[in-house]
Short mmCIF file of C-alpha atoms and ligand atoms in Angstrom, two decimals:
data_model
loop_
_atom_site.label_atom_id
_atom_site.label_comp_id
_atom_site.label_asym_id
_atom_site.label_seq_id
_atom_site.Cartn_x
_atom_site.Cartn_y
_atom_site.Cartn_z
CA MET A 1 91.67 69.07 152.63
CA ALA A 2 93.49 71.67 151.52
CA THR A 3 96.58 69.48 150.23
CA LEU A 4 94.34 67.20 148.35
CA GLN A 5 92.67 70.01 146.48
CA LEU A 6 95.84 71.61 145.62
CA SER A 7 97.13 68.26 144.21
CA ILE A 8 94.11 67.85 142.16
CA THR A 9 94.50 71.48 140.82
CA LEU A 10 98.21 70.81 139.94
CA ALA A 11 97.38 67.23 138.48
CA MET A 12 94.71 68.81 136.03
CA PHE A 13 97.25 71.61 135.32
CA PHE A 14 99.65 69.13 134.18
CA LEU A 15 96.98 66.94 132.09
CA GLN A 16 96.32 70.02 130.55
CA LEU A 17 100.05 70.39 129.73
CA LEU A 18 100.07 66.77 128.23
CA SER A 19 97.18 66.92 126.26
CA GLY A 20 97.10 70.76 125.16
CA ALA A 21 98.79 72.93 123.10
CA HIS A 22 102.26 74.81 123.60
CA SER A 23 102.18 78.46 124.59
CA SER A 24 104.98 80.46 122.99
CA THR A 25 107.54 82.98 123.75
CA PHE A 26 108.50 85.74 121.46
CA SER A 27 111.73 87.27 121.77
CA ILE A 28 111.94 90.81 119.87
CA VAL A 29 115.18 91.79 118.85
CA ASN A 30 116.61 94.97 117.13
CA LYS A 31 119.71 94.62 115.50
CA CYS A 32 119.22 97.59 113.51
CA SER A 33 121.49 100.88 113.74
CA TYR A 34 118.39 102.87 114.86
CA THR A 35 115.42 102.71 117.02
CA VAL A 36 112.59 100.51 116.04
CA TRP A 37 109.11 101.14 118.01
CA PRO A 38 107.39 97.64 117.58
CA GLY A 39 103.53 97.29 116.94
CA VAL A 40 101.35 94.44 117.76
CA LEU A 41 97.90 93.79 116.56
CA SER A 42 96.07 90.81 117.82
CA GLY A 43 93.92 88.86 115.88
CA ALA A 44 89.68 89.52 116.10
CA GLY A 45 88.66 86.66 118.76
CA THR A 46 92.08 85.91 119.86
CA PRO A 47 93.65 86.70 123.30
CA GLN A 48 95.08 89.99 123.31
CA ILE A 49 99.02 90.41 123.75
CA SER A 50 100.31 93.47 126.07
CA PRO A 51 101.91 95.74 125.14
CA THR A 52 100.41 96.76 122.08
CA GLY A 53 103.64 99.21 121.51
CA PHE A 54 107.23 99.73 122.69
CA ALA A 55 110.37 101.21 121.94
CA LEU A 56 113.53 98.87 121.19
CA GLN A 57 116.78 100.63 121.06
CA PRO A 58 119.62 99.31 118.93
CA GLY A 59 120.72 96.19 120.35
CA GLN A 60 118.06 95.65 122.66
CA SER A 61 115.44 92.71 122.87
CA THR A 62 112.52 92.16 124.78
CA SER A 63 110.58 88.58 125.33
CA ILE A 64 106.78 88.78 125.60
CA PRO A 65 104.61 85.40 126.39
CA VAL A 66 101.99 84.85 123.87
CA PRO A 67 98.50 83.07 124.50
CA THR A 68 98.32 79.96 123.29
CA SER A 69 96.04 79.71 120.09
CA TRP A 70 97.18 83.60 119.25
CA SER A 71 97.06 85.25 115.94
CA GLY A 72 98.00 88.50 114.93
CA ARG A 73 100.83 90.85 113.43
CA ILE A 74 103.95 92.40 114.78
CA TRP A 75 106.14 94.97 112.72
CA GLY A 76 108.55 97.84 113.31
CA ARG A 77 107.64 101.37 113.22
CA THR A 78 110.64 103.79 112.25
CA LEU A 79 111.42 107.59 112.86
CA CYS A 80 109.10 108.04 115.72
CA THR A 81 108.70 111.27 117.34
CA GLU A 82 106.33 112.73 120.12
CA ASP A 83 105.33 116.46 119.42
CA SER A 84 104.99 119.50 122.08
CA SER A 85 101.48 118.35 122.73
CA GLY A 86 102.40 114.70 123.48
CA LYS A 87 101.17 113.54 120.29
CA PHE A 88 103.34 110.18 119.04
CA SER A 89 103.87 109.18 115.36
CA CYS A 90 106.23 107.58 113.02
CA LEU A 91 106.76 108.22 109.65
CA THR A 92 107.05 104.51 108.60
CA GLY A 93 104.41 101.97 110.35
CA ASP A 94 102.42 104.38 112.20
CA CYS A 95 99.31 102.55 113.70
CA GLY A 96 97.44 105.88 113.73
CA SER A 97 96.90 105.69 117.56
CA SER A 98 99.20 108.82 118.63
CA THR A 99 100.28 107.04 121.33
CA LEU A 100 103.26 104.50 122.22
CA GLU A 101 100.53 101.80 122.13
CA CYS A 102 98.69 100.88 119.13
CA SER A 103 95.00 100.40 118.78
CA GLY A 104 95.23 99.61 115.19
CA GLY A 105 97.61 97.98 112.55
CA ALA A 106 100.26 99.34 110.71
CA ILE A 107 99.62 102.02 107.83
CA PRO A 108 101.45 100.86 104.65
CA PRO A 109 104.07 100.45 103.62
CA ALA A 110 105.18 98.01 106.67
CA THR A 111 106.95 94.68 106.89
CA LEU A 112 104.60 92.64 108.83
CA ALA A 113 105.10 89.29 110.84
CA GLU A 114 102.14 87.36 110.74
CA PHE A 115 101.37 84.53 112.93
CA THR A 116 98.61 81.92 113.42
CA LEU A 117 99.38 79.81 116.64
CA ASN A 118 97.96 76.18 117.18
CA GLY A 119 95.88 76.63 113.94
CA ALA A 120 94.70 73.56 111.58
CA GLY A 121 96.52 70.52 112.84
CA GLY A 122 97.70 72.28 115.71
CA MET A 123 100.41 73.77 113.84
CA ASP A 124 101.63 77.12 113.89
CA PHE A 125 101.41 78.89 110.64
CA PHE A 126 103.93 82.17 110.26
CA ASP A 127 105.22 84.50 107.50
CA VAL A 128 106.74 87.87 106.63
CA SER A 129 104.51 89.67 104.23
CA LEU A 130 105.54 92.54 101.92
CA VAL A 131 102.11 92.53 100.37
CA ASP A 132 101.42 96.02 102.39
CA GLY A 133 104.85 96.88 101.29
CA TYR A 134 108.15 97.51 103.21
CA ASN A 135 109.87 99.46 105.39
CA LEU A 136 112.67 97.52 107.27
CA PRO A 137 114.48 94.02 107.60
CA MET A 138 112.67 91.48 109.32
CA MET A 139 113.16 87.78 110.30
CA ILE A 140 110.90 85.18 112.19
CA SER A 141 113.20 82.32 113.28
CA PRO A 142 111.53 79.54 114.83
CA GLN A 143 113.14 77.79 118.12
CA GLY A 144 112.86 74.33 119.25
CA GLY A 145 109.64 73.39 117.16
CA THR A 146 109.19 70.63 114.84
CA GLY A 147 107.85 70.34 111.37
CA ALA A 148 108.85 69.91 107.53
CA ASN A 149 109.24 73.71 106.77
CA CYS A 150 109.91 74.89 110.53
CA THR A 151 112.53 77.13 109.60
CA SER A 152 113.84 80.89 109.63
CA ALA A 153 111.72 82.92 107.07
CA GLY A 154 111.26 86.59 106.31
CA CYS A 155 113.25 89.42 104.47
CA ALA A 156 117.00 90.53 105.62
CA ALA A 157 117.66 92.78 102.88
CA ASP A 158 117.46 96.53 103.27
CA LEU A 159 115.21 97.60 100.16
CA ASN A 160 114.77 101.12 100.96
CA GLY A 161 117.62 102.44 98.75
CA ASP A 162 116.96 100.10 96.10
CA CYS A 163 113.22 100.49 95.95
CA PRO A 164 111.70 101.61 92.38
CA MET A 165 111.29 104.87 92.08
CA GLU A 166 107.68 104.97 91.70
CA LEU A 167 107.31 103.19 94.85
CA LYS A 168 109.84 104.52 97.15
CA VAL A 169 108.73 106.46 100.02
CA VAL A 170 111.70 109.33 100.97
CA ASP A 171 112.30 111.38 103.92
CA GLY A 172 114.59 114.45 102.52
CA SER A 173 116.71 112.40 99.88
CA GLU A 174 116.71 109.15 101.99
CA GLY A 175 114.33 106.17 101.01
CA VAL A 176 112.71 105.10 104.27
CA ALA A 177 109.97 102.58 102.95
CA CYS A 178 108.98 101.08 99.93
CA LYS A 179 105.21 100.57 98.69
CA SER A 180 103.71 97.70 97.46
CA ALA A 181 102.38 98.35 93.62
CA CYS A 182 98.69 97.47 95.12
CA ASP A 183 99.14 100.48 97.45
CA ALA A 184 100.93 102.92 94.93
CA PHE A 185 98.55 102.18 91.69
CA GLY A 186 95.44 100.55 93.14
CA ASP A 187 95.44 98.49 90.24
CA PRO A 188 93.37 95.22 90.64
CA GLN A 189 96.01 93.25 88.66
CA TYR A 190 98.54 94.33 91.50
CA CYS A 191 95.80 94.17 94.56
CA CYS A 192 94.56 90.70 93.35
CA SER A 193 91.19 91.98 93.63
CA GLY A 194 88.32 92.21 91.18
CA ALA A 195 88.73 89.93 88.53
CA TYR A 196 92.01 89.09 89.79
CA ALA A 197 90.72 88.04 93.12
CA THR A 198 92.12 84.21 92.61
CA PRO A 199 95.32 82.46 92.45
CA ASN A 200 95.15 81.80 88.66
CA THR A 201 94.26 85.29 87.69
CA CYS A 202 96.53 87.05 89.83
CA LYS A 203 100.29 86.56 88.57
CA PRO A 204 103.30 88.02 90.03
CA SER A 205 104.38 91.53 88.38
CA THR A 206 107.72 93.00 87.88
CA TYR A 207 106.94 94.97 90.82
CA SER A 208 106.23 91.79 93.27
CA GLN A 209 109.12 90.24 91.63
CA PHE A 210 111.68 92.98 92.63
CA PHE A 211 110.63 92.04 96.34
CA LYS A 212 110.72 88.21 95.81
CA THR A 213 113.87 88.21 94.25
CA ALA A 214 115.47 90.40 97.26
CA CYS A 215 113.57 88.32 100.07
CA PRO A 216 112.84 84.84 98.42
CA THR A 217 110.89 83.58 101.63
CA ALA A 218 108.73 86.58 102.39
CA TYR A 219 105.39 87.15 100.67
CA SER A 220 105.41 89.10 97.72
CA TYR A 221 101.76 89.45 96.62
CA ALA A 222 98.60 87.64 97.88
CA TYR A 223 98.87 84.59 96.38
CA ASP A 224 102.60 84.19 96.96
CA ASP A 225 101.48 81.23 99.48
CA GLY A 226 103.50 78.34 98.36
CA THR A 227 106.98 79.58 99.27
CA SER A 228 106.04 82.02 101.96
CA THR A 229 103.99 80.53 104.83
CA PHE A 230 105.82 78.18 107.00
CA THR A 231 104.63 76.09 109.64
CA CYS A 232 106.02 74.74 113.18
CA ALA A 233 104.50 72.44 116.19
CA GLY A 234 105.50 73.64 119.59
CA ALA A 235 108.38 76.56 118.65
CA ASP A 236 109.13 79.76 120.15
CA TYR A 237 110.13 82.59 118.01
CA VAL A 238 112.85 85.04 117.62
CA ILE A 239 111.45 88.20 115.43
CA THR A 240 114.66 90.32 114.65
CA PHE A 241 114.77 93.63 112.88
CA CYS A 242 117.64 94.15 110.54
CA PRO A 243 119.06 90.61 110.98
CA SER A 244 122.39 91.06 108.93
CA PRO A 245 123.89 94.01 109.72
CA SER A 246 123.83 96.86 107.52
CA THR A 247 126.97 97.49 105.49
CA SER A 248 126.66 101.29 105.86
CA VAL A 249 126.25 101.22 109.62
CA LYS A 250 128.23 99.62 112.21
CA SER A 251 125.68 97.07 113.95
CA SER A 252 127.34 96.83 117.32
CA ASN A 253 126.12 99.35 120.12
CA PRO A 254 127.88 99.98 123.32
CA MET A 255 124.83 101.39 124.78
CA ALA A 256 122.94 98.32 123.93
CA VAL A 257 120.92 96.96 126.59
CA ASP A 258 119.36 93.33 126.94
CA ILE A 259 116.50 93.53 128.94
CA SER A 260 115.03 89.99 127.61
CA SER A 261 116.29 88.62 131.22
CA THR A 262 114.29 91.47 133.40
CA GLY A 263 110.85 89.94 132.32
CA SER A 264 108.99 88.86 135.31
CA GLN A 265 107.69 85.82 132.77
CA PRO A 266 109.25 82.79 132.97
CA THR A 267 110.89 81.37 129.73
CA SER A 268 109.05 78.56 128.32
CA SER A 269 112.03 75.86 129.41
CA ALA A 270 111.49 77.37 133.09
CA PHE A 271 108.16 77.07 132.53
CA ILE A 272 108.55 73.30 131.51
CA GLY A 273 111.11 72.73 134.45
CA GLY A 274 108.69 74.12 136.72
CA ALA A 275 105.69 71.76 135.47
CA ILE A 276 107.90 68.57 135.73
CA THR A 277 108.71 69.60 139.28
CA THR A 278 105.22 70.39 140.30
CA THR A 279 104.20 67.16 138.86
CA LEU A 280 106.86 65.32 140.88
CA ALA A 281 105.56 67.08 144.14
CA VAL A 282 101.98 65.93 143.05
CA LEU A 283 102.56 62.28 142.27
CA TRP A 284 104.68 62.31 145.59
CA GLN A 285 101.49 63.86 147.68
CA LEU A 286 99.20 61.26 145.70
CA ARG A 287 101.09 58.03 146.99
CA HIS A 288 99.46 58.47 150.24
CA LEU A 289 95.91 58.44 148.39
CA PHE A 290 95.94 55.34 146.21
C1 LIG B 301 105.23 74.49 104.09
O1 LIG B 301 104.18 73.43 104.58
C2 LIG B 301 103.10 73.95 104.46
C3 LIG B 301 102.23 72.71 104.58
O2 LIG B 301 102.76 71.76 103.89
C4 LIG B 301 102.85 74.37 102.94
O3 LIG B 301 101.16 74.75 102.57
C5 LIG B 301 103.61 75.41 102.52
O4 LIG B 301 103.62 75.54 101.23
C6 LIG B 301 105.02 75.14 102.78
N1 LIG B 301 105.98 76.32 102.72
C7 LIG B 301 107.30 76.40 102.30
C8 LIG B 301 108.02 77.57 102.46
O5 LIG B 301 107.65 75.38 101.77
#
């Protein structure tokens, strides 16, 4: 009997919802005055997210449904171009794929948003890391989750101008990224490698302190966990490039397009609403059976 089968399927689906993990939505927002090309790298052994690379015009945003227990990184590529042969490349955050979509991670320096969803204790762990350097301001803001430190974290500051000379990446005369000291000098003291591969032996440096002072809630070196890892349960996440409008460039853009409502995926509140409706329908049908 098809109705019974359908009812059982729907009832099991709802039981899974009750017991199971929340699946999150990422909203990725570009408040920069320039185009950002987000890149996505899913961790080994987790479900992959698609697309792995796309363009976001100034003022534009997009929503991506994220599989339960996803882990991986999201970053922003800047100053990207396609050459006459169709090869796509970016001055910062390039993923080495020569295409709009990424098949690998960001080539440093790049600001990274890192996630482990439904990790230990069912909690989401997230951070913004400057351990591999910095290329643009980026914040993660949880929406609707719970937890003692379920708050916004990241780096709102624009460091490309203030970056120490020896770490600065320039395009002409303009700073476009800021290397980590590890990347710039390869010194085990800065990289927390070799004899310095423990929290007790690897200490902040004047370079990591430059990043930490500007961005107190972002990772500034490998063992910066205590002030840089944030946790939530049951949250969705907004990932914003250039969360604070730059003082030098006006942030509003009349050409801005919000494509967040054009996605075919339901938002999580619509999803939960649908699940409740579904359950009521199932209970309504089951009343004949028991
Ligand atoms: C958030 O909570 C976790 C788990 O208690 C802790 O390890 C981490 O240091 C906290 N992070 C911050 C920024 O306080």
